[in-house]
């Protein structure tokens, strides 16, 4: 369930375009609590561009499993330069299983949706994962 400050009628939300929806989220959460989770695909870069049109230096974070193609790192650097942003890069702890990585991604997504992403919380989640 979204935080109360993000409460919006479903019909009203569907009538908003992407920029207006980002503007609503920005007004509701504030620039420090709104971040774009990006894998640097085309759709993510469009969202970064839209948010950058609303607020300078938008927050962007990504998850780096250490298996990204070089093109992703190159694009990440281009985005950093173009929007003058520091992309927040998070890494899973070494030695964890694929199931642990899935739990990690879900925890990051949950934190981002709540607007309360705290990396330490993610590490605590991983510390409680089994090595299955």
CSV table of N, CA and C in Angstrom, one decimal:
chain,number,residue,atom,x,y,z
A,1,UNK,N,0.8,-1.2,0.0
A,1,UNK,CA,0.0,0.0,0.0
A,1,UNK,C,0.9,1.2,0.0
A,2,UNK,N,0.6,2.2,-0.9
A,2,UNK,CA,1.4,3.4,-0.9
A,2,UNK,C,1.2,4.3,0.3
A,3,UNK,N,2.2,5.1,0.6
A,3,UNK,CA,2.1,6.0,1.7
A,3,UNK,C,0.9,6.9,1.5
A,4,UNK,N,0.3,7.4,2.6
A,4,UNK,CA,-0.9,8.2,2.5
A,4,UNK,C,-0.7,9.5,1.7
A,5,UNK,N,0.5,10.0,1.7
A,5,UNK,CA,0.7,11.2,0.9
A,5,UNK,C,0.7,11.0,-0.6
A,6,UNK,N,0.7,9.7,-1.0
A,6,UNK,CA,0.6,9.3,-2.4
A,6,UNK,C,-0.8,8.9,-2.8
A,7,UNK,N,-1.8,9.0,-1.9
A,7,UNK,CA,-3.1,8.6,-2.2
A,7,UNK,C,-3.7,9.5,-3.3
A,8,UNK,N,-4.2,8.8,-4.3
A,8,UNK,CA,-4.8,9.5,-5.5
A,8,UNK,C,-5.8,8.5,-6.1
A,9,UNK,N,-6.9,9.0,-6.5
A,9,UNK,CA,-7.9,8.3,-7.1
A,9,UNK,C,-7.3,7.6,-8.4
A,10,UNK,N,-7.6,6.3,-8.6
A,10,UNK,CA,-7.1,5.6,-9.7
A,10,UNK,C,-7.5,6.2,-11.0
A,11,UNK,N,-8.7,6.7,-11.1
A,11,UNK,CA,-9.1,7.4,-12.4
A,11,UNK,C,-8.4,8.6,-12.6
A,12,UNK,N,-8.1,9.4,-11.6
A,12,UNK,CA,-7.3,10.6,-11.7
A,12,UNK,C,-5.9,10.3,-12.1
A,13,UNK,N,-5.3,9.2,-11.6
A,13,UNK,CA,-3.9,8.9,-11.9
A,13,UNK,C,-3.8,8.5,-13.4
A,14,UNK,N,-4.8,7.7,-13.8
A,14,UNK,CA,-4.8,7.3,-15.2
A,14,UNK,C,-4.9,8.4,-16.2
A,15,UNK,N,-5.5,9.5,-15.8
A,15,UNK,CA,-5.7,10.7,-16.7
A,15,UNK,C,-4.4,11.5,-16.8
A,16,UNK,N,-3.4,11.3,-15.9
A,16,UNK,CA,-2.2,12.1,-15.9
A,16,UNK,C,-1.2,11.4,-16.9
A,17,UNK,N,-0.4,12.3,-17.6
A,17,UNK,CA,0.7,11.8,-18.4
A,17,UNK,C,1.9,11.5,-17.5
A,18,UNK,N,2.9,10.9,-18.0
A,18,UNK,CA,4.1,10.6,-17.2
A,18,UNK,C,4.7,11.8,-16.4
A,19,UNK,N,4.8,12.9,-17.1
A,19,UNK,CA,5.4,14.1,-16.5
A,19,UNK,C,4.5,14.6,-15.4
A,20,UNK,N,3.2,14.6,-15.6
A,20,UNK,CA,2.3,15.1,-14.5
A,20,UNK,C,2.3,14.2,-13.3
A,21,UNK,N,2.4,12.9,-13.6
A,21,UNK,CA,2.4,11.9,-12.5
A,21,UNK,C,3.7,12.0,-11.7
A,22,UNK,N,4.9,12.3,-12.4
A,22,UNK,CA,6.1,12.5,-11.7
A,22,UNK,C,6.0,13.8,-10.9
A,23,UNK,N,5.4,14.9,-11.5
A,23,UNK,CA,5.2,16.1,-10.7
A,23,UNK,C,4.4,15.9,-9.5
A,24,UNK,N,3.3,15.1,-9.6
A,24,UNK,CA,2.5,14.8,-8.4
A,24,UNK,C,3.3,14.1,-7.3
A,25,UNK,N,4.1,13.1,-7.8
A,25,UNK,CA,5.0,12.4,-6.8
A,25,UNK,C,6.0,13.3,-6.2
A,26,UNK,N,6.5,14.2,-6.9
A,26,UNK,CA,7.5,15.2,-6.4
A,26,UNK,C,6.9,16.1,-5.4
A,27,UNK,N,5.7,16.6,-5.7
A,27,UNK,CA,5.0,17.5,-4.8
A,27,UNK,C,4.6,16.7,-3.5
A,28,UNK,N,4.2,15.5,-3.7
A,28,UNK,CA,3.8,14.7,-2.5
A,28,UNK,C,4.9,14.2,-1.6
A,29,UNK,N,6.0,13.8,-2.2
A,29,UNK,CA,7.1,13.2,-1.5
A,29,UNK,C,8.3,14.2,-1.2
A,30,UNK,N,8.5,15.1,-2.1
A,30,UNK,CA,9.6,16.0,-2.0
A,30,UNK,C,10.8,15.4,-2.8
A,31,UNK,N,11.7,16.3,-3.2
A,31,UNK,CA,12.9,15.8,-4.0
A,31,UNK,C,13.8,14.8,-3.3
A,32,UNK,N,13.9,14.9,-2.0
A,32,UNK,CA,14.8,14.0,-1.2
A,32,UNK,C,14.2,12.6,-1.1
A,33,UNK,N,12.9,12.4,-1.2
A,33,UNK,CA,12.3,11.1,-1.1
A,33,UNK,C,11.9,10.5,-2.4
A,34,UNK,N,12.0,11.2,-3.5
A,34,UNK,CA,11.7,10.7,-4.8
A,34,UNK,C,12.9,10.3,-5.5
A,35,UNK,N,13.0,9.0,-6.0
A,35,UNK,CA,14.2,8.6,-6.7
A,35,UNK,C,13.7,7.7,-7.8
A,36,UNK,N,14.4,7.7,-8.9
A,36,UNK,CA,14.2,6.8,-10.0
A,36,UNK,C,15.1,5.6,-9.9
A,37,UNK,N,14.5,4.4,-9.9
A,37,UNK,CA,15.3,3.2,-9.9
A,37,UNK,C,15.6,2.9,-11.4
A,38,UNK,N,16.8,2.8,-11.8
A,38,UNK,CA,17.1,2.7,-13.2
A,38,UNK,C,18.1,1.5,-13.5
A,39,UNK,N,17.7,0.8,-14.6
A,39,UNK,CA,18.6,-0.2,-15.1
A,39,UNK,C,19.3,0.4,-16.4
A,40,UNK,N,18.9,1.6,-16.7
A,40,UNK,CA,19.5,2.4,-17.8
A,40,UNK,C,19.0,1.8,-19.2
A,41,UNK,N,17.8,1.3,-19.1
A,41,UNK,CA,17.1,1.0,-20.4
A,41,UNK,C,16.4,2.2,-20.9
A,42,UNK,N,15.9,2.2,-22.1
A,42,UNK,CA,15.3,3.4,-22.8
A,42,UNK,C,14.2,4.0,-21.9
A,43,UNK,N,13.3,3.2,-21.3
A,43,UNK,CA,12.2,3.8,-20.5
A,43,UNK,C,12.8,4.5,-19.3
A,44,UNK,N,13.8,3.9,-18.7
A,44,UNK,CA,14.4,4.5,-17.5
A,44,UNK,C,15.0,5.9,-17.8
A,45,UNK,N,15.7,6.0,-18.9
A,45,UNK,CA,16.3,7.2,-19.3
A,45,UNK,C,15.3,8.3,-19.6
A,46,UNK,N,14.2,7.9,-20.2
A,46,UNK,CA,13.0,8.8,-20.5
A,46,UNK,C,12.5,9.4,-19.1
A,47,UNK,N,12.3,8.5,-18.1
A,47,UNK,CA,11.9,8.9,-16.8
A,47,UNK,C,12.9,9.9,-16.2
A,48,UNK,N,14.1,9.6,-16.3
A,48,UNK,CA,15.2,10.5,-15.7
A,48,UNK,C,15.1,11.8,-16.4
A,49,UNK,N,14.9,11.9,-17.7
A,49,UNK,CA,14.8,13.1,-18.4
A,49,UNK,C,13.6,13.9,-18.0
A,50,UNK,N,12.5,13.2,-17.9
A,50,UNK,CA,11.2,13.9,-17.4
A,50,UNK,C,11.4,14.5,-16.0
A,51,UNK,N,12.0,13.7,-15.1
A,51,UNK,CA,12.1,14.2,-13.8
A,51,UNK,C,13.1,15.3,-13.7
A,52,UNK,N,14.2,15.3,-14.6
A,52,UNK,CA,15.1,16.3,-14.6
A,52,UNK,C,14.5,17.6,-15.2
A,53,UNK,N,13.4,17.5,-15.9
A,53,UNK,CA,12.8,18.7,-16.4
A,53,UNK,C,11.9,19.4,-15.3
A,54,UNK,N,11.7,18.6,-14.2
A,54,UNK,CA,10.9,19.1,-13.1
A,54,UNK,C,11.8,19.6,-12.0
A,55,UNK,N,12.9,19.0,-11.8
A,55,UNK,CA,13.8,19.3,-10.7
A,55,UNK,C,15.3,19.1,-11.1
A,56,UNK,N,16.1,20.0,-10.7
A,56,UNK,CA,17.5,19.8,-11.1
A,56,UNK,C,18.1,18.7,-10.3
A,57,UNK,N,19.0,18.0,-10.9
A,57,UNK,CA,19.8,16.9,-10.2
A,57,UNK,C,18.9,15.9,-9.5
A,58,UNK,N,18.0,15.2,-10.3
A,58,UNK,CA,17.1,14.2,-9.7
A,58,UNK,C,17.9,13.1,-9.1
A,59,UNK,N,17.3,12.4,-8.1
A,59,UNK,CA,17.9,11.2,-7.5
A,59,UNK,C,17.7,10.0,-8.4
A,60,UNK,N,18.7,9.3,-8.7
A,60,UNK,CA,18.7,8.1,-9.5
A,60,UNK,C,19.5,7.0,-8.8
A,61,UNK,N,19.0,5.8,-8.7
A,61,UNK,CA,19.8,4.8,-8.1
A,61,UNK,C,19.7,3.5,-9.0
A,62,UNK,N,20.7,2.7,-8.9
A,62,UNK,CA,20.8,1.5,-9.7
A,62,UNK,C,21.4,0.3,-8.9
A,63,UNK,N,21.1,-0.9,-9.3
A,63,UNK,CA,21.6,-2.1,-8.6
A,63,UNK,C,22.7,-2.7,-9.6
A,64,UNK,N,23.9,-2.8,-9.1
A,64,UNK,CA,24.9,-3.4,-9.9
A,64,UNK,C,25.3,-4.8,-9.3
A,65,UNK,N,25.0,-5.8,-10.1
A,65,UNK,CA,25.3,-7.2,-9.7
A,65,UNK,C,26.7,-7.6,-10.1
A,66,UNK,N,27.4,-6.7,-10.7
A,66,UNK,CA,28.8,-7.0,-11.2
A,66,UNK,C,28.7,-7.7,-12.5
A,67,UNK,N,27.5,-7.9,-13.1
A,67,UNK,CA,27.4,-8.6,-14.4
A,67,UNK,C,26.8,-7.7,-15.5
A,68,UNK,N,26.9,-6.4,-15.3
A,68,UNK,CA,26.3,-5.5,-16.3
A,68,UNK,C,27.2,-5.4,-17.5
A,69,UNK,N,26.7,-5.3,-18.7
A,69,UNK,CA,27.5,-5.1,-19.9
A,69,UNK,C,28.2,-3.7,-19.9
A,70,UNK,N,29.3,-3.6,-20.5
A,70,UNK,CA,30.1,-2.3,-20.5
A,70,UNK,C,29.2,-1.1,-21.0
A,71,UNK,N,28.3,-1.4,-22.0
A,71,UNK,CA,27.4,-0.4,-22.5
A,71,UNK,C,26.6,0.3,-21.4
A,72,UNK,N,26.2,-0.5,-20.5
A,72,UNK,CA,25.4,0.0,-19.4
A,72,UNK,C,26.2,1.0,-18.5
A,73,UNK,N,27.4,0.7,-18.2
A,73,UNK,CA,28.3,1.6,-17.5
A,73,UNK,C,28.6,2.8,-18.3
A,74,UNK,N,28.8,2.7,-19.6
A,74,UNK,CA,29.0,3.9,-20.5
A,74,UNK,C,27.8,4.8,-20.5
A,75,UNK,N,26.6,4.2,-20.6
A,75,UNK,CA,25.3,5.0,-20.6
A,75,UNK,C,25.2,5.7,-19.2
A,76,UNK,N,25.5,4.9,-18.1
A,76,UNK,CA,25.4,5.5,-16.8
A,76,UNK,C,26.2,6.7,-16.7
A,77,UNK,N,27.5,6.7,-17.2
A,77,UNK,CA,28.4,7.8,-17.2
A,77,UNK,C,27.8,9.0,-18.0
A,78,UNK,N,27.2,8.7,-19.2
A,78,UNK,CA,26.6,9.7,-20.0
A,78,UNK,C,25.4,10.4,-19.3
A,79,UNK,N,24.6,9.6,-18.6
A,79,UNK,CA,23.5,10.2,-17.8
A,79,UNK,C,24.1,11.1,-16.7
A,80,UNK,N,25.1,10.6,-16.0
A,80,UNK,CA,25.7,11.4,-14.9
A,80,UNK,C,26.1,12.8,-15.5
A,81,UNK,N,26.8,12.8,-16.6
A,81,UNK,CA,27.3,14.0,-17.2
A,81,UNK,C,26.2,14.9,-17.7
A,82,UNK,N,25.2,14.3,-18.4
A,82,UNK,CA,24.2,15.1,-19.0
A,82,UNK,C,23.3,15.8,-17.9
A,83,UNK,N,23.0,15.1,-16.9
A,83,UNK,CA,22.1,15.7,-15.9
A,83,UNK,C,22.8,16.1,-14.6
A,84,UNK,N,24.1,16.1,-14.6
A,84,UNK,CA,25.0,16.5,-13.5
A,84,UNK,C,24.5,15.8,-12.2
A,85,UNK,N,24.3,14.5,-12.2
A,85,UNK,CA,23.8,13.8,-11.1
A,85,UNK,C,24.8,12.8,-10.6
A,86,UNK,N,24.7,12.4,-9.4
A,86,UNK,CA,25.5,11.3,-8.8
A,86,UNK,C,24.5,10.1,-8.8
A,87,UNK,N,24.7,9.1,-9.6
A,87,UNK,CA,23.9,7.9,-9.6
A,87,UNK,C,24.3,7.1,-8.4
A,88,UNK,N,23.3,6.8,-7.5
A,88,UNK,CA,23.6,6.0,-6.3
A,88,UNK,C,23.6,4.5,-6.8
A,89,UNK,N,24.8,3.9,-6.6
A,89,UNK,CA,25.0,2.5,-7.0
A,89,UNK,C,25.0,1.6,-5.8
A,90,UNK,N,24.2,0.6,-5.8
A,90,UNK,CA,24.1,-0.3,-4.7
A,90,UNK,C,24.5,-1.7,-5.2
A,91,UNK,N,25.2,-2.4,-4.3
A,91,UNK,CA,25.7,-3.8,-4.7
A,91,UNK,C,25.2,-4.8,-3.6
A,92,UNK,N,24.9,-6.0,-4.1
A,92,UNK,CA,24.6,-7.0,-3.1
A,92,UNK,C,25.8,-7.5,-2.5
A,93,UNK,N,25.7,-8.1,-1.3
A,93,UNK,CA,26.9,-8.6,-0.6
A,93,UNK,C,27.4,-9.8,-1.3
A,94,UNK,N,28.7,-9.9,-1.4
A,94,UNK,CA,29.4,-11.0,-2.1
A,94,UNK,C,29.0,-12.4,-1.5
A,95,UNK,N,28.9,-13.4,-2.3
A,95,UNK,CA,28.7,-14.7,-1.8
A,95,UNK,C,27.3,-15.1,-1.6
A,96,UNK,N,26.3,-14.3,-2.0
A,96,UNK,CA,24.9,-14.6,-1.8
A,96,UNK,C,24.4,-15.3,-3.0
A,97,UNK,N,23.3,-16.1,-2.8
A,97,UNK,CA,22.7,-16.9,-3.9
A,97,UNK,C,21.8,-16.0,-4.8
A,98,UNK,N,21.3,-16.6,-5.8
A,98,UNK,CA,20.3,-15.9,-6.7
A,98,UNK,C,19.1,-15.5,-5.9
A,99,UNK,N,18.6,-16.4,-5.0
A,99,UNK,CA,17.4,-16.2,-4.2
A,99,UNK,C,17.7,-14.9,-3.3
A,100,UNK,N,18.9,-14.8,-2.8
A,100,UNK,CA,19.3,-13.7,-2.0
A,100,UNK,C,19.2,-12.4,-2.8
A,101,UNK,N,19.7,-12.5,-4.1
A,101,UNK,CA,19.6,-11.3,-5.0
A,101,UNK,C,18.2,-10.9,-5.3
A,102,UNK,N,17.3,-11.9,-5.5
A,102,UNK,CA,15.9,-11.5,-5.7
A,102,UNK,C,15.3,-10.9,-4.4
A,103,UNK,N,15.7,-11.4,-3.3
A,103,UNK,CA,15.2,-10.7,-2.0
A,103,UNK,C,15.8,-9.3,-1.9
A,104,UNK,N,17.0,-9.1,-2.3
A,104,UNK,CA,17.6,-7.8,-2.3
A,104,UNK,C,16.9,-6.8,-3.2
A,105,UNK,N,16.6,-7.3,-4.4
A,105,UNK,CA,15.9,-6.4,-5.4
A,105,UNK,C,14.5,-6.0,-4.8
A,106,UNK,N,13.8,-7.0,-4.3
A,106,UNK,CA,12.5,-6.8,-3.7
A,106,UNK,C,12.5,-5.8,-2.6
A,107,UNK,N,13.5,-5.9,-1.7
A,107,UNK,CA,13.7,-5.0,-0.6
A,107,UNK,C,14.0,-3.6,-1.1
A,108,UNK,N,14.9,-3.5,-2.1
A,108,UNK,CA,15.2,-2.2,-2.6
A,108,UNK,C,13.9,-1.5,-3.2
A,109,UNK,N,13.2,-2.3,-4.0
A,109,UNK,CA,11.9,-1.8,-4.6
A,109,UNK,C,11.0,-1.4,-3.5
A,110,UNK,N,10.8,-2.2,-2.5
A,110,UNK,CA,9.9,-1.8,-1.4
A,110,UNK,C,10.3,-0.5,-0.7
A,111,UNK,N,11.6,-0.4,-0.5
A,111,UNK,CA,12.1,0.8,0.1
A,111,UNK,C,11.9,2.1,-0.8
A,112,UNK,N,12.1,1.9,-2.1
A,112,UNK,CA,11.9,3.0,-3.0
A,112,UNK,C,10.5,3.4,-3.1
A,113,UNK,N,9.6,2.4,-3.1
A,113,UNK,CA,8.1,2.7,-3.1
A,113,UNK,C,7.7,3.4,-1.8
A,114,UNK,N,8.3,3.1,-0.7
A,114,UNK,CA,7.9,3.8,0.5
A,114,UNK,C,8.6,5.1,0.7
A,115,UNK,N,9.5,5.4,-0.2
A,115,UNK,CA,10.3,6.7,-0.2
A,115,UNK,C,11.2,6.7,1.0
A,116,UNK,N,11.6,5.5,1.5
A,116,UNK,CA,12.4,5.5,2.7
A,116,UNK,C,13.6,4.5,2.4
A,117,UNK,N,14.2,4.6,1.3
A,117,UNK,CA,15.3,3.7,0.9
A,117,UNK,C,16.5,4.0,1.8
A,118,UNK,N,16.9,3.0,2.6
A,118,UNK,CA,18.0,3.1,3.4
A,118,UNK,C,18.9,1.8,3.2
A,119,UNK,N,20.1,2.0,2.6
A,119,UNK,CA,20.9,0.9,2.2
A,119,UNK,C,21.1,-0.1,3.4
A,120,UNK,N,21.3,0.5,4.6
A,120,UNK,CA,21.6,-0.4,5.8
A,120,UNK,C,20.5,-1.4,6.0
A,121,UNK,N,19.2,-1.0,5.8
A,121,UNK,CA,18.1,-1.9,5.9
A,121,UNK,C,18.2,-3.1,4.9
A,122,UNK,N,18.7,-2.8,3.8
A,122,UNK,CA,18.9,-3.9,2.8
A,122,UNK,C,19.9,-4.9,3.2
A,123,UNK,N,21.0,-4.4,3.8
A,123,UNK,CA,22.0,-5.3,4.3
A,123,UNK,C,21.5,-6.1,5.4
A,124,UNK,N,20.6,-5.6,6.3
A,124,UNK,CA,20.0,-6.4,7.3
A,124,UNK,C,19.2,-7.5,6.7
A,125,UNK,N,18.4,-7.2,5.7
A,125,UNK,CA,17.6,-8.2,5.0
A,125,UNK,C,18.5,-9.3,4.5
A,126,UNK,N,19.6,-9.0,3.8
A,126,UNK,CA,20.5,-10.0,3.3
A,126,UNK,C,21.2,-10.8,4.4
A,127,UNK,N,21.5,-10.2,5.5
A,127,UNK,CA,22.1,-10.9,6.6
A,127,UNK,C,21.2,-12.0,7.2
A,128,UNK,N,19.9,-11.9,7.0
A,128,UNK,CA,18.9,-12.9,7.4
A,128,UNK,C,18.5,-13.9,6.4
A,129,UNK,N,19.2,-13.8,5.2
A,129,UNK,CA,18.9,-14.7,4.1
A,129,UNK,C,19.6,-16.0,4.3
A,130,UNK,N,19.0,-17.1,3.9
A,130,UNK,CA,19.7,-18.4,3.9
A,130,UNK,C,20.6,-18.5,2.7
A,131,UNK,N,21.5,-19.5,2.7
A,131,UNK,CA,22.4,-19.7,1.6
A,131,UNK,C,21.9,-20.8,0.7
A,132,UNK,N,20.6,-21.0,0.6
A,132,UNK,CA,20.0,-22.1,-0.2
A,132,UNK,C,20.3,-21.9,-1.7
